[in-house]
Amino acid sequence: MNFLIKTLANAAALAVATWLLSDIELTGGSGGEKALTLLVVALIFGVVNVVVKPIVKLLSLPLLVLTLGLFTLVINALMLMLTSWVADKLDVSFHVEGFGTAFLGGLIISIVAWALHMALDRDRD
């Protein structure tokens, strides 16, 4: 159940980032197809964050300590760019153009997903 809630929250956060930033593209047909694409991208994003992100954080631990954790924003941007690359390889119509866009997108996704997780976890208690 927790996995489903996180995936839906990530899909909503990705939708907000796509809506706010023109260089994050979600192409496709109707609203239903776009929603399905968002869910697939959210699954890819979740797998990237579970598998790759801990390794990157461990390897960048000195930078994380030196920047008091602000390097996490760069790591989030890299995870979003990796998600875009994997989506391209899987022929999913999601693309992030450039590091700057990925940085802002990662920031937006982090804030929106955090807020949704807090609201949804509060409802479960």
PDB file of C-alpha atoms in Angstrom:
ATOM      1  CA  MET A   1       0.000   0.000   0.000  1.00  0.00           C
ATOM      2  CA  ASN A   2       2.862   2.374   0.845  1.00  0.00           C
ATOM      3  CA  PHE A   3       4.436   1.725  -2.575  1.00  0.00           C
ATOM      4  CA  LEU A   4       1.173   2.608  -4.309  1.00  0.00           C
ATOM      5  CA  ILE A   5       0.815   5.845  -2.343  1.00  0.00           C
ATOM      6  CA  LYS A   6       4.407   6.870  -3.119  1.00  0.00           C
ATOM      7  CA  THR A   7       3.974   6.063  -6.808  1.00  0.00           C
ATOM      8  CA  LEU A   8       0.773   8.106  -7.049  1.00  0.00           C
ATOM      9  CA  ALA A   9       2.381  10.986  -5.155  1.00  0.00           C
ATOM     10  CA  ASN A  10       5.394  10.878  -7.499  1.00  0.00           C
ATOM     11  CA  ALA A  11       3.080  10.822 -10.526  1.00  0.00           C
ATOM     12  CA  ALA A  12       1.267  13.899  -9.230  1.00  0.00           C
ATOM     13  CA  ALA A  13       4.577  15.633  -8.485  1.00  0.00           C
ATOM     14  CA  LEU A  14       5.841  14.814 -11.985  1.00  0.00           C
ATOM     15  CA  ALA A  15       2.603  16.224 -13.409  1.00  0.00           C
ATOM     16  CA  VAL A  16       3.131  19.483 -11.513  1.00  0.00           C
ATOM     17  CA  ALA A  17       6.738  19.730 -12.727  1.00  0.00           C
ATOM     18  CA  THR A  18       5.606  19.044 -16.300  1.00  0.00           C
ATOM     19  CA  TRP A  19       2.950  21.724 -15.990  1.00  0.00           C
ATOM     20  CA  LEU A  20       5.317  24.341 -14.506  1.00  0.00           C
ATOM     21  CA  LEU A  21       8.410  23.737 -16.655  1.00  0.00           C
ATOM     22  CA  SER A  22       8.129  23.814 -20.433  1.00  0.00           C
ATOM     23  CA  ASP A  23      11.388  21.873 -20.901  1.00  0.00           C
ATOM     24  CA  ILE A  24       9.971  18.805 -19.169  1.00  0.00           C
ATOM     25  CA  GLU A  25       7.934  17.250 -21.919  1.00  0.00           C
ATOM     26  CA  LEU A  26       5.214  14.667 -21.622  1.00  0.00           C
ATOM     27  CA  THR A  27       3.950  13.962 -25.079  1.00  0.00           C
ATOM     28  CA  GLY A  28       1.181  11.658 -26.031  1.00  0.00           C
ATOM     29  CA  GLY A  29      -2.420  11.559 -27.008  1.00  0.00           C
ATOM     30  CA  SER A  30      -5.404  11.974 -24.772  1.00  0.00           C
ATOM     31  CA  GLY A  31      -5.546  12.705 -21.055  1.00  0.00           C
ATOM     32  CA  GLY A  32      -5.832   9.015 -20.253  1.00  0.00           C
ATOM     33  CA  GLU A  33      -2.698   8.166 -22.207  1.00  0.00           C
ATOM     34  CA  LYS A  34      -0.814  10.977 -20.482  1.00  0.00           C
ATOM     35  CA  ALA A  35      -1.976   9.747 -17.070  1.00  0.00           C
ATOM     36  CA  LEU A  36      -0.775   6.237 -17.897  1.00  0.00           C
ATOM     37  CA  THR A  37       2.543   7.661 -19.107  1.00  0.00           C
ATOM     38  CA  LEU A  38       2.873   9.615 -15.843  1.00  0.00           C
ATOM     39  CA  LEU A  39       2.318   6.424 -13.850  1.00  0.00           C
ATOM     40  CA  VAL A  40       4.968   4.584 -15.896  1.00  0.00           C
ATOM     41  CA  VAL A  41       7.421   7.476 -15.446  1.00  0.00           C
ATOM     42  CA  ALA A  42       6.631   7.538 -11.710  1.00  0.00           C
ATOM     43  CA  LEU A  43       7.447   3.810 -11.534  1.00  0.00           C
ATOM     44  CA  ILE A  44      10.735   4.383 -13.379  1.00  0.00           C
ATOM     45  CA  PHE A  45      11.504   7.344 -11.095  1.00  0.00           C
ATOM     46  CA  GLY A  46      10.743   5.204  -8.034  1.00  0.00           C
ATOM     47  CA  VAL A  47      13.031   2.391  -9.181  1.00  0.00           C
ATOM     48  CA  VAL A  48      15.820   4.874  -9.950  1.00  0.00           C
ATOM     49  CA  ASN A  49      15.422   6.439  -6.504  1.00  0.00           C
ATOM     50  CA  VAL A  50      15.427   3.067  -4.743  1.00  0.00           C
ATOM     51  CA  VAL A  51      18.282   1.431  -6.663  1.00  0.00           C
ATOM     52  CA  VAL A  52      20.632   4.152  -7.914  1.00  0.00           C
ATOM     53  CA  LYS A  53      20.150   7.090  -5.534  1.00  0.00           C
ATOM     54  CA  PRO A  54      21.507   5.373  -2.375  1.00  0.00           C
ATOM     55  CA  ILE A  55      24.670   4.366  -4.233  1.00  0.00           C
ATOM     56  CA  VAL A  56      25.182   7.893  -5.565  1.00  0.00           C
ATOM     57  CA  LYS A  57      24.568   9.367  -2.108  1.00  0.00           C
ATOM     58  CA  LEU A  58      27.085   7.005  -0.557  1.00  0.00           C
ATOM     59  CA  LEU A  59      29.726   7.819  -3.165  1.00  0.00           C
ATOM     60  CA  SER A  60      29.097  11.553  -2.792  1.00  0.00           C
ATOM     61  CA  LEU A  61      29.054  11.517   1.003  1.00  0.00           C
ATOM     62  CA  PRO A  62      32.039  13.893   1.329  1.00  0.00           C
ATOM     63  CA  LEU A  63      30.264  16.455  -0.898  1.00  0.00           C
ATOM     64  CA  LEU A  64      27.038  16.010   1.037  1.00  0.00           C
ATOM     65  CA  VAL A  65      28.846  16.725   4.301  1.00  0.00           C
ATOM     66  CA  LEU A  66      30.804  19.636   2.832  1.00  0.00           C
ATOM     67  CA  THR A  67      27.658  21.307   1.435  1.00  0.00           C
ATOM     68  CA  LEU A  68      25.534  20.451   4.494  1.00  0.00           C
ATOM     69  CA  GLY A  69      23.250  18.308   2.370  1.00  0.00           C
ATOM     70  CA  LEU A  70      22.621  20.806  -0.425  1.00  0.00           C
ATOM     71  CA  PHE A  71      24.337  18.477  -2.892  1.00  0.00           C
ATOM     72  CA  THR A  72      21.190  16.366  -2.564  1.00  0.00           C
ATOM     73  CA  LEU A  73      19.533  18.845  -4.947  1.00  0.00           C
ATOM     74  CA  VAL A  74      22.145  17.986  -7.577  1.00  0.00           C
ATOM     75  CA  ILE A  75      21.606  14.273  -6.955  1.00  0.00           C
ATOM     76  CA  ASN A  76      17.835  14.737  -7.382  1.00  0.00           C
ATOM     77  CA  ALA A  77      18.464  16.494 -10.709  1.00  0.00           C
ATOM     78  CA  LEU A  78      20.702  13.643 -11.845  1.00  0.00           C
ATOM     79  CA  MET A  79      18.039  11.086 -10.874  1.00  0.00           C
ATOM     80  CA  LEU A  80      15.456  12.990 -12.920  1.00  0.00           C
ATOM     81  CA  MET A  81      17.820  13.070 -15.900  1.00  0.00           C
ATOM     82  CA  LEU A  82      18.447   9.335 -15.496  1.00  0.00           C
ATOM     83  CA  THR A  83      14.679   8.772 -15.394  1.00  0.00           C
ATOM     84  CA  SER A  84      14.353  10.721 -18.643  1.00  0.00           C
ATOM     85  CA  TRP A  85      17.099   8.612 -20.230  1.00  0.00           C
ATOM     86  CA  VAL A  86      15.524   5.319 -19.118  1.00  0.00           C
ATOM     87  CA  ALA A  87      12.103   6.505 -20.323  1.00  0.00           C
ATOM     88  CA  ASP A  88      13.638   7.284 -23.709  1.00  0.00           C
ATOM     89  CA  LYS A  89      15.193   3.809 -23.897  1.00  0.00           C
ATOM     90  CA  LEU A  90      11.818   2.244 -23.005  1.00  0.00           C
ATOM     91  CA  ASP A  91      10.074   4.438 -25.611  1.00  0.00           C
ATOM     92  CA  VAL A  92       8.053   6.295 -22.983  1.00  0.00           C
ATOM     93  CA  SER A  93       7.218   9.829 -24.090  1.00  0.00           C
ATOM     94  CA  PHE A  94       8.897  11.757 -21.260  1.00  0.00           C
ATOM     95  CA  HIS A  95      11.906  14.020 -21.701  1.00  0.00           C
ATOM     96  CA  VAL A  96      13.845  16.485 -19.533  1.00  0.00           C
ATOM     97  CA  GLU A  97      15.888  19.039 -21.466  1.00  0.00           C
ATOM     98  CA  GLY A  98      19.114  20.034 -19.711  1.00  0.00           C
ATOM     99  CA  PHE A  99      20.541  20.042 -16.229  1.00  0.00           C
ATOM    100  CA  GLY A 100      19.011  23.378 -15.200  1.00  0.00           C
ATOM    101  CA  THR A 101      15.538  22.117 -15.975  1.00  0.00           C
ATOM    102  CA  ALA A 102      16.273  18.857 -14.172  1.00  0.00           C
ATOM    103  CA  PHE A 103      17.494  20.838 -11.146  1.00  0.00           C
ATOM    104  CA  LEU A 104      14.295  22.914 -10.970  1.00  0.00           C
ATOM    105  CA  GLY A 105      12.180  19.861 -11.766  1.00  0.00           C
ATOM    106  CA  GLY A 106      13.853  17.838  -9.035  1.00  0.00           C
ATOM    107  CA  LEU A 107      13.210  20.645  -6.578  1.00  0.00           C
ATOM    108  CA  ILE A 108       9.544  20.907  -7.566  1.00  0.00           C
ATOM    109  CA  ILE A 109       9.068  17.135  -7.486  1.00  0.00           C
ATOM    110  CA  SER A 110      10.713  16.889  -4.056  1.00  0.00           C
ATOM    111  CA  ILE A 111       8.509  19.607  -2.555  1.00  0.00           C
ATOM    112  CA  VAL A 112       5.237  18.381  -4.086  1.00  0.00           C
ATOM    113  CA  ALA A 113       5.932  14.702  -3.331  1.00  0.00           C
ATOM    114  CA  TRP A 114       6.909  15.562   0.253  1.00  0.00           C
ATOM    115  CA  ALA A 115       3.697  17.555   0.762  1.00  0.00           C
ATOM    116  CA  LEU A 116       1.565  14.773  -0.736  1.00  0.00           C
ATOM    117  CA  HIS A 117       3.314  12.099   1.344  1.00  0.00           C
ATOM    118  CA  MET A 118       2.697  14.155   4.485  1.00  0.00           C
ATOM    119  CA  ALA A 119      -0.981  14.663   3.641  1.00  0.00           C
ATOM    120  CA  LEU A 120      -1.544  11.027   2.680  1.00  0.00           C
ATOM    121  CA  ASP A 121       0.366   9.629   5.674  1.00  0.00           C
ATOM    122  CA  ARG A 122      -1.650  11.843   7.995  1.00  0.00           C
ATOM    123  CA  ASP A 123      -4.859  10.367   6.591  1.00  0.00           C
ATOM    124  CA  ARG A 124      -3.648   6.792   7.197  1.00  0.00           C
ATOM    125  CA  ASP A 125      -2.989   7.299  10.933  1.00  0.00           C
TER     126      ASP A 125
END
